[in-house]
Coordinates of C-alpha atoms in Angstrom, one line a residue:
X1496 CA 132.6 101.6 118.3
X1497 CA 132.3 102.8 121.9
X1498 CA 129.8 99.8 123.6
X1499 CA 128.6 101.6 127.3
X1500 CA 127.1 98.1 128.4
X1501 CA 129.6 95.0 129.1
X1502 CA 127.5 93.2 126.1
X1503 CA 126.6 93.8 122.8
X1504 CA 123.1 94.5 121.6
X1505 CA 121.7 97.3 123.3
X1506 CA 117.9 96.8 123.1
X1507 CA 118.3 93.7 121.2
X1508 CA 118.8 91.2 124.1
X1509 CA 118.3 87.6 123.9
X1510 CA 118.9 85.2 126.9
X1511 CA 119.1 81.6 127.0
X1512 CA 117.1 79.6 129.3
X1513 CA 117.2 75.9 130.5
X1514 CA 117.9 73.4 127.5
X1515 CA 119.5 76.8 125.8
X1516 CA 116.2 78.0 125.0
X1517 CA 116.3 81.2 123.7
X1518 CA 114.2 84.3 124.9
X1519 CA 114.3 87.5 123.3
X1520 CA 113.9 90.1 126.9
X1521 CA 113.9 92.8 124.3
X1522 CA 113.2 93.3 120.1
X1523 CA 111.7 90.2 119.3
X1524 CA 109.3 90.7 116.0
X1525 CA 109.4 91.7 112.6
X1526 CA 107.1 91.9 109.4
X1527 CA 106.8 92.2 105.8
X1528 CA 106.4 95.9 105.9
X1529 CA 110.2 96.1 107.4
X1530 CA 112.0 96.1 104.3
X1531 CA 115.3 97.1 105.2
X1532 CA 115.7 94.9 107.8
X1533 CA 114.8 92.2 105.6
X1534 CA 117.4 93.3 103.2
X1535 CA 120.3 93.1 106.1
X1536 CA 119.5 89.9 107.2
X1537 CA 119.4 88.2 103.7
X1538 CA 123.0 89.8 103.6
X1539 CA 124.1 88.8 106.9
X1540 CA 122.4 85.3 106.3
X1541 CA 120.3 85.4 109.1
X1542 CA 116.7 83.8 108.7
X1543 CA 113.5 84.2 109.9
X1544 CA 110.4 82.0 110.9
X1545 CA 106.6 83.2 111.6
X1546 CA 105.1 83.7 114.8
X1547 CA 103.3 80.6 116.4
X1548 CA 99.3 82.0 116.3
X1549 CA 97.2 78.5 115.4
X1550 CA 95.1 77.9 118.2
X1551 CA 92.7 79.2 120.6
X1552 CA 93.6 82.8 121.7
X1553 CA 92.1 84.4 125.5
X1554 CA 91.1 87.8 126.4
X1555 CA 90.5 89.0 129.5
X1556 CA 88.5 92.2 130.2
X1557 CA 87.8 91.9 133.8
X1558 CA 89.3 89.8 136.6
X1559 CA 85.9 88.8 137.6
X1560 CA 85.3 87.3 134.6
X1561 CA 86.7 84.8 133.0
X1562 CA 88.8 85.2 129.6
X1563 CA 87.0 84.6 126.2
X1564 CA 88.2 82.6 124.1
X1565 CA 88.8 83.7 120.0
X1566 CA 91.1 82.9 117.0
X1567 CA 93.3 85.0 115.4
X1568 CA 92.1 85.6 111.7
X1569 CA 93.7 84.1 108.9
X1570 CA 93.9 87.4 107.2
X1571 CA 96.3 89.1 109.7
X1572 CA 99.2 90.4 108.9
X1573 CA 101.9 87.8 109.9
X1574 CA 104.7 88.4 112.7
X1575 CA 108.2 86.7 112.3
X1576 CA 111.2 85.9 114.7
X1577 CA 114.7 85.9 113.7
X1578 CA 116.0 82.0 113.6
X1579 CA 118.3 81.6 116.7
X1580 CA 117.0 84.7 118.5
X1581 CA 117.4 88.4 117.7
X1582 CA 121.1 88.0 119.2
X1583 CA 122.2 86.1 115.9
X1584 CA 121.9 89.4 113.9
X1585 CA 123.9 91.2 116.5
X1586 CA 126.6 88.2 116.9
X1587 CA 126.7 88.6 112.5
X1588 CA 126.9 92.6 113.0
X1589 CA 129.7 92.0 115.5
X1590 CA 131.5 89.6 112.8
X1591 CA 131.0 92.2 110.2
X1592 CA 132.8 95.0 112.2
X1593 CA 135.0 92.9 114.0
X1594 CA 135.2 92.5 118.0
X1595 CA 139.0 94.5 118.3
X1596 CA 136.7 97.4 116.8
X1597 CA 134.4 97.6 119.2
X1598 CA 134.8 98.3 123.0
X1599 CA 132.8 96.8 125.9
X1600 CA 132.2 98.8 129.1
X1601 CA 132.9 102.1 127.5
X1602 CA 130.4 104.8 128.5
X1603 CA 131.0 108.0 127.0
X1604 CA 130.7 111.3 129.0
X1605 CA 131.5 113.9 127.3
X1606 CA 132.3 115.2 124.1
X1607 CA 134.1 118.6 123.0
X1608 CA 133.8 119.6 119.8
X1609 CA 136.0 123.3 119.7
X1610 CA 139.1 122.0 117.7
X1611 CA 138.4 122.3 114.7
X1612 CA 139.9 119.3 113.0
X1613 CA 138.5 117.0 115.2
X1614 CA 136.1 115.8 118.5
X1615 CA 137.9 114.9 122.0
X1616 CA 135.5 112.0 123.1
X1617 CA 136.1 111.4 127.0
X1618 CA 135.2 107.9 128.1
X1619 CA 135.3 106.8 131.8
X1620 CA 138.7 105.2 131.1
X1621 CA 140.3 107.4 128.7
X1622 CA 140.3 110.2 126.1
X1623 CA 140.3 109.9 122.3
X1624 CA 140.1 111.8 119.8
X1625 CA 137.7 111.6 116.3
X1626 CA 136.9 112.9 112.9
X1627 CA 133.3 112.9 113.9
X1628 CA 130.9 111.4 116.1
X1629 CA 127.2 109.0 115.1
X1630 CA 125.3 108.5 118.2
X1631 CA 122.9 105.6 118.7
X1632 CA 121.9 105.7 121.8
X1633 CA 118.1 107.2 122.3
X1634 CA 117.8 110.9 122.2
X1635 CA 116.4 111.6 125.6
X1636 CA 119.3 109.6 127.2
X1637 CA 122.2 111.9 124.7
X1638 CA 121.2 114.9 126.7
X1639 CA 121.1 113.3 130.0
X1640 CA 124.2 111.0 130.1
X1641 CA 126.9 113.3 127.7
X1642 CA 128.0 116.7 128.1
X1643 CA 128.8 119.2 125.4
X1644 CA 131.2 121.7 124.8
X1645 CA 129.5 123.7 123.2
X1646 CA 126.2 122.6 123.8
X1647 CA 123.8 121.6 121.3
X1648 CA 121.1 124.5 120.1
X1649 CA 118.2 124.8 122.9
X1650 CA 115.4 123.8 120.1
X1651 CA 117.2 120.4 119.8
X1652 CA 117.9 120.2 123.6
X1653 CA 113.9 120.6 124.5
X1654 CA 112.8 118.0 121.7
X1655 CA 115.5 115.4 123.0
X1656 CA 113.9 115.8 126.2
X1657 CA 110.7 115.1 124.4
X1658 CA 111.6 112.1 122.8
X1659 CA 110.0 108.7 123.7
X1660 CA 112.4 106.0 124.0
X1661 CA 110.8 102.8 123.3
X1662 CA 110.7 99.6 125.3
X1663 CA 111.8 102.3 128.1
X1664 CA 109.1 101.6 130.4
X1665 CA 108.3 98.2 129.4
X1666 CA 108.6 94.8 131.5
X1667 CA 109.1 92.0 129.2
X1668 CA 109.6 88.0 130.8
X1669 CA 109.4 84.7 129.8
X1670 CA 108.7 81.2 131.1
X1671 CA 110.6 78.3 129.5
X1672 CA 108.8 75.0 130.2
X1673 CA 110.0 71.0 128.6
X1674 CA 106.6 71.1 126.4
X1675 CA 104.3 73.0 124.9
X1676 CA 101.6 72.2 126.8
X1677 CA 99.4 75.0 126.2
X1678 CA 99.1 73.5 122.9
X1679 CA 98.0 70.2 123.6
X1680 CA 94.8 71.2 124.9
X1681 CA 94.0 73.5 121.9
X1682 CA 95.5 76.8 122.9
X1683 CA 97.5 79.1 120.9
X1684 CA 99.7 80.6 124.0
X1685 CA 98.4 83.8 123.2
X1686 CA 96.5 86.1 125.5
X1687 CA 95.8 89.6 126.2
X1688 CA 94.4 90.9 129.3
X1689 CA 93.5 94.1 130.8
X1690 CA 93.2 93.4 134.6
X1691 CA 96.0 90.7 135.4
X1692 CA 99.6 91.2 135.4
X1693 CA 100.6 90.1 132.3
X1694 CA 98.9 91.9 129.2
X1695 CA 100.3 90.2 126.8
X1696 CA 101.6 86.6 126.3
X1697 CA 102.8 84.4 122.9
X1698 CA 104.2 81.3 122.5
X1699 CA 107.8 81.2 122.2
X1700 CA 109.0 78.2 120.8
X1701 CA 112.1 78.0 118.9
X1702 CA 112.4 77.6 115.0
X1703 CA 113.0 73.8 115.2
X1704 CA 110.4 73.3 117.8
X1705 CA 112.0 71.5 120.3
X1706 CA 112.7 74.1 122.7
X1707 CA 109.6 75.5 124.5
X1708 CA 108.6 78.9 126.0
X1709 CA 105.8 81.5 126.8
X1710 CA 106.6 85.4 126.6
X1711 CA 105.3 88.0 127.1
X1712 CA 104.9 91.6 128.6
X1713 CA 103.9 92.8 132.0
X1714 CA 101.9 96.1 132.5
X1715 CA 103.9 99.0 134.1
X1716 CA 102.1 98.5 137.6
X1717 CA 104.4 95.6 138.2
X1718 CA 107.1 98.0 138.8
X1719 CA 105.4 98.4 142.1
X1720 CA 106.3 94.9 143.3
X1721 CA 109.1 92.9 144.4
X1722 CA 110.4 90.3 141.5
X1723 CA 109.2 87.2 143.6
X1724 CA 105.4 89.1 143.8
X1725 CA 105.5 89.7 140.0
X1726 CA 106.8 85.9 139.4
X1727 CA 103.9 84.6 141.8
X1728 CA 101.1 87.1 139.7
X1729 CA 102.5 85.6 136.5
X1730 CA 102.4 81.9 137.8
X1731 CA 98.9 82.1 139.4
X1732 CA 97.7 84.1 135.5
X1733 CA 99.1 81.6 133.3
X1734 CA 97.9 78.9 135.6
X1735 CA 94.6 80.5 135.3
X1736 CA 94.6 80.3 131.5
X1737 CA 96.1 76.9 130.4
X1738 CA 96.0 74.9 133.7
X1739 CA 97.9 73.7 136.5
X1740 CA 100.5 72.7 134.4
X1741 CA 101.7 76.7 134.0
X1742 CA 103.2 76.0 138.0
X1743 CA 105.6 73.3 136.1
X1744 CA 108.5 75.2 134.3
X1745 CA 112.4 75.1 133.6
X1746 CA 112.8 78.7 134.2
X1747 CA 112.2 82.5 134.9
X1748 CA 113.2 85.6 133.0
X1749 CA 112.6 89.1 133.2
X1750 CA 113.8 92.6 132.0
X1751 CA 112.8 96.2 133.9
X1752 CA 114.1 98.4 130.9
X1753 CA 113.1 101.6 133.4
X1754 CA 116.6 99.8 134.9
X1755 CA 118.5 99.7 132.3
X1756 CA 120.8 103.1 133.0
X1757 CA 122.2 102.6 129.2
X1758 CA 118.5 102.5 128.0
X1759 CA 116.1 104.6 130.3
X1760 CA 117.0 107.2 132.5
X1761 CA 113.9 108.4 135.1
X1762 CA 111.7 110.5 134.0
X1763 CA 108.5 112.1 135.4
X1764 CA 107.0 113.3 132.1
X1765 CA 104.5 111.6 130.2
X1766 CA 105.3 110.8 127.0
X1767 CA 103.0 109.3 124.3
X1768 CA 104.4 106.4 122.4
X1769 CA 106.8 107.2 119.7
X1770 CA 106.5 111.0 120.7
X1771 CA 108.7 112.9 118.9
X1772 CA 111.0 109.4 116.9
X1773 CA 112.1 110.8 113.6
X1774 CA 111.7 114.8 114.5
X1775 CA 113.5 116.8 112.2
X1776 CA 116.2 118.3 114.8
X1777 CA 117.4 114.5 114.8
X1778 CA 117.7 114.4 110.9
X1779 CA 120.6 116.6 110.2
X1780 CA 124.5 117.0 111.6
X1781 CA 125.6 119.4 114.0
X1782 CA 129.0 120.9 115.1
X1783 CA 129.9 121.5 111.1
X1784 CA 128.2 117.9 110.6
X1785 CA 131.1 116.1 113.0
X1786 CA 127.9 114.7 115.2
X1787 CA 125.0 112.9 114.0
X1788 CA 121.7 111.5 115.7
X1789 CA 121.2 107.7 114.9
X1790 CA 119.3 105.2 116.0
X1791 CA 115.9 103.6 116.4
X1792 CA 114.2 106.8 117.6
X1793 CA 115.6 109.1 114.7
X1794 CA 114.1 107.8 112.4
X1795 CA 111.2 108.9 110.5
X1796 CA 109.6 105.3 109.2
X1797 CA 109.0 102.6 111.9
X1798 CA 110.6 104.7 114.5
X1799 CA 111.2 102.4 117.9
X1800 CA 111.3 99.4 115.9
X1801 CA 114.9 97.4 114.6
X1802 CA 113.6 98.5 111.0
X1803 CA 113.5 102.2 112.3
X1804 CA 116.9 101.2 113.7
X1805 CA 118.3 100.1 110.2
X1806 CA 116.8 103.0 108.3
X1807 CA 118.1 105.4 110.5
X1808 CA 121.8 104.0 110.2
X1809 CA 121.1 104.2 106.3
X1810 CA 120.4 108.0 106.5
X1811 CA 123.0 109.0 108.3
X1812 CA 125.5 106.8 106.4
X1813 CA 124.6 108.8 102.9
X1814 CA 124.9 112.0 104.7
X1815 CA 128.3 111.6 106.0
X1816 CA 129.3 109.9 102.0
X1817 CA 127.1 112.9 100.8

């Protein structure tokens, strides 16, 4: 397994925080409708826990008004966290496959598939050689960061380029405090908002609930500013909602995917959300099936997500048994 970042995980990211709190800067959530996932987890022994909703909720419509307040109904479908953060699936993966398999720091840049026996895979190190190739990293960034010899069909080329990645554009951070004092005066940490920086915010605590958190996702505007300005907007909104107590943290985190070279590369076209995940020009091999599209955007059920993720590597493992 060729790794281009110097960590495993790719989109699954989580950081630890003061008093090793964890905080997931990328996948975080999962529910009963992602089977598969489920399925890998039980057989990697890696648990879940539901999302933290009890409590008053807020919504803000306008900045000039203040946010309502409303409950989340007991009737919801239910959210769940992976026990230990999202990284414990990826550190069990990693066991599973073995570390002296994989290697960190290991872009690939091209790939040349006219022998016919087998695919010369040029790295920025070195050059090897393979029976075939499964990539996993989103479709728009296979066209843009690997070159082909020969290229793949046109048709497949334009959709790529078509292809939402998700989480791309997204700004996701997270503020880890010594209590959970949201909670103490009746709130449940979450919020949505359309007009201040944040629009969307959860409680984050850990499964044993002793290590405390709010997370959430900034709206793509805050690009625009420098990190201290988007620190000081998220500071003066959550001081806003649960009090002056907000100002009184351990510490800061925040991911720019759009920064991420291994997981966004700039583009000026808009895409909707999920535009083009599971298209059928991802769905089937290429170069006398010794390349394969894989991946959360390939696939065709719960495309963007970790189950679409799982389902994908499913498919393309029974073609290449097939």
């Amino acid at each position: 397994m060729l790794e281009a970042r110097n960590r495993y995980g790719g989109r699954i990211f989580t950081q630890h925080g003061e008093n090793e709190t964890p905080v997931e800067m990328g996948a975080t959530w999962l529910s009963n409708q992602h089977t598969e996932l489920q399925k890998l987890m039980k057989e990697l022994e890696v648990e879940s826990f539901p999302q933290s909703m009890e409590g008053i909720s807020l919504f803000e419509a306008m900045s000039m008004a203040p946010p309502q307040p409303f409950h989340i109904p007991e009737n919801t479908e239910p959210s769940f966290r992976i026990q230990q953060g999202t990284g414990a699936l990826i550190k069990a993966l990693v066991k599973r496959v073995g570390e002296k398999n994989i290697s960190l720091n290991t872009p690939v840049r091209s790939l040349n598939f006219k022998a016919e026996d087998h695919v010369c895979v040029q790295t920025d190190s070195h050059e090897l050689e393979a029976s075939m190739v499964v990539s996993t990293i989103p479709p728009h960034l296979v066209i843009q960061a690997i070159t082909y010899s020969p290229n793949l069909p046109k048709e497949t080329l334009q959709v790529a380029a078509q292809t939402q990645t998700w989480m791309a554009n997204s700004i996701k951070f997270a503020v880890v405090y010594k209590t959970p004092f949201w909670r103490e005066h009746g709130f449940s940490g979450t919020a949505f908002s359309n007009s201040s920086i944040a629009g969307e915010i959860y409680d984050h605590a850990n499964v044993e609930d002793n290590r405390f958190a709010l997370l959430g996702f900034l709206n793509e505007g805050a690009f625009e500013f420098s990190e201290s300005d988007r620190k000081e907007k998220v500071f003066t909104q959550l001081e806003k909602y649960f009090g002056n107590e907000a100002r009184t943290y351990h510490s800061y985190h925040e991911v720019l995917w759009k920064n991420e070279p291994f997981t966004s590369i700039n583009n000026d076209a808009f895409l909707l959300p999920h535009q083009n995940n599971g298209h059928d020009a991802f769905l089937r091999g290429y170069f006398n099936n010794r390349f394969y599209f894989c991946g959360a955007e390939t696939s065709s059920i719960h495309p963007g997500y970790m189950e679409g993720a799982v389902q994908s590597a499913q498919r393309v493992a029974s073609q290449i048994n097939s």
